[in-house]
mmCIF file of C-alpha atoms in Angstrom:
data_model
loop_
_atom_site.group_PDB
_atom_site.id
_atom_site.type_symbol
_atom_site.label_atom_id
_atom_site.label_comp_id
_atom_site.label_asym_id
_atom_site.label_seq_id
_atom_site.Cartn_x
_atom_site.Cartn_y
_atom_site.Cartn_z
ATOM 1 C CA MET A 990 -25.456 112.493 -81.060
ATOM 2 C CA LYS A 991 -24.921 114.841 -84.246
ATOM 3 C CA VAL A 992 -23.131 113.310 -86.819
ATOM 4 C CA ARG A 993 -21.797 115.555 -89.475
ATOM 5 C CA GLN A 994 -20.294 114.113 -93.093
ATOM 6 C CA GLU A 995 -18.127 116.047 -95.178
ATOM 7 C CA THR A 996 -17.343 115.508 -98.732
ATOM 8 C CA ARG A 997 -16.071 116.437 -101.762
ATOM 9 C CA TYR A 998 -17.390 114.090 -103.894
ATOM 10 C CA PRO A 999 -17.263 113.783 -106.993
ATOM 11 C CA PHE A 1000 -14.000 115.491 -106.923
ATOM 12 C CA GLU A 1001 -12.185 113.419 -104.089
ATOM 13 C CA PRO A 1002 -13.155 109.719 -103.087
ATOM 14 C CA VAL A 1003 -13.323 110.266 -99.508
ATOM 15 C CA THR A 1004 -16.073 111.534 -96.887
ATOM 16 C CA ARG A 1005 -15.443 112.144 -93.138
ATOM 17 C CA LEU A 1006 -17.906 111.642 -90.684
ATOM 18 C CA SER A 1007 -17.316 113.540 -87.356
ATOM 19 C CA PHE A 1008 -19.352 113.205 -84.252
ATOM 20 C CA GLU A 1009 -21.177 115.546 -81.350
ATOM 21 C CA CYS A 1010 -22.283 113.584 -78.423
ATOM 22 C CA SER A 1011 -23.491 114.882 -74.923
ATOM 23 C CA ALA A 1012 -21.757 111.636 -73.494
ATOM 24 C CA PRO A 1013 -20.136 108.685 -75.009
ATOM 25 C CA ALA A 1014 -22.233 106.255 -76.715
ATOM 26 C CA GLU A 1015 -21.549 102.656 -77.616
ATOM 27 C CA MET A 1016 -23.488 101.833 -80.777
ATOM 28 C CA ASP A 1017 -23.013 99.984 -84.202
ATOM 29 C CA LEU A 1018 -22.390 102.689 -87.160
ATOM 30 C CA ARG A 1019 -23.494 101.312 -90.356
ATOM 31 C CA ILE A 1020 -21.823 102.547 -93.460
ATOM 32 C CA ARG A 1021 -23.581 101.808 -96.744
ATOM 33 C CA ARG A 1022 -21.369 100.487 -99.412
ATOM 34 C CA PRO A 1023 -23.079 101.047 -103.032
ATOM 35 C CA GLY A 1024 -22.382 98.671 -105.205
ATOM 36 C CA TRP A 1025 -20.687 100.824 -107.901
ATOM 37 C CA ALA A 1026 -18.138 102.371 -105.010
ATOM 38 C CA GLY A 1027 -15.753 99.130 -105.359
ATOM 39 C CA ASP A 1028 -13.309 98.686 -102.681
ATOM 40 C CA MET A 1029 -13.967 100.476 -99.476
ATOM 41 C CA ALA A 1030 -11.417 101.345 -96.370
ATOM 42 C CA VAL A 1031 -12.458 102.523 -93.196
ATOM 43 C CA ALA A 1032 -10.370 104.415 -90.690
ATOM 44 C CA VAL A 1033 -11.173 105.802 -87.249
ATOM 45 C CA ASN A 1034 -9.266 108.783 -86.057
ATOM 46 C CA GLY A 1035 -6.803 107.739 -88.962
ATOM 47 C CA LYS A 1036 -6.303 103.870 -87.866
ATOM 48 C CA PRO A 1037 -7.618 101.527 -90.403
ATOM 49 C CA VAL A 1038 -10.676 99.464 -88.712
ATOM 50 C CA PRO A 1039 -11.761 96.308 -90.542
ATOM 51 C CA PRO A 1040 -15.493 96.720 -90.907
ATOM 52 C CA SER A 1041 -17.963 93.639 -90.766
ATOM 53 C CA PRO A 1042 -19.849 93.713 -94.045
ATOM 54 C CA ASP A 1043 -23.508 92.217 -94.177
ATOM 55 C CA GLU A 1044 -25.469 91.044 -96.619
ATOM 56 C CA ARG A 1045 -27.379 94.253 -97.533
ATOM 57 C CA GLY A 1046 -24.175 96.294 -98.123
ATOM 58 C CA TYR A 1047 -23.680 97.822 -94.787
ATOM 59 C CA ALA A 1048 -20.417 97.629 -93.171
ATOM 60 C CA ALA A 1049 -20.677 97.902 -89.418
ATOM 61 C CA ILE A 1050 -18.149 99.335 -86.721
ATOM 62 C CA ARG A 1051 -19.024 98.741 -83.131
ATOM 63 C CA ARG A 1052 -17.539 101.059 -80.430
ATOM 64 C CA THR A 1053 -18.359 103.753 -78.169
ATOM 65 C CA TRP A 1054 -18.289 106.939 -79.933
ATOM 66 C CA LYS A 1055 -17.654 110.448 -78.311
ATOM 67 C CA THR A 1056 -17.257 114.163 -79.593
ATOM 68 C CA GLY A 1057 -14.212 114.622 -81.935
#
């Protein structure tokens, strides 16, 4: 699996991750939310997803990831 991050930080407050997989893979994606970042919204393919944050500041999204 390859994960590509695209961002224009600090000019835009958004980052985009895209996946390239040889086969679909079920896994947790853990996204770090720095304390200075404030509120964080997560969407998968444009649909809002409620991340489940943990005590270390990571938001976890469990699903089957595939290319695109």
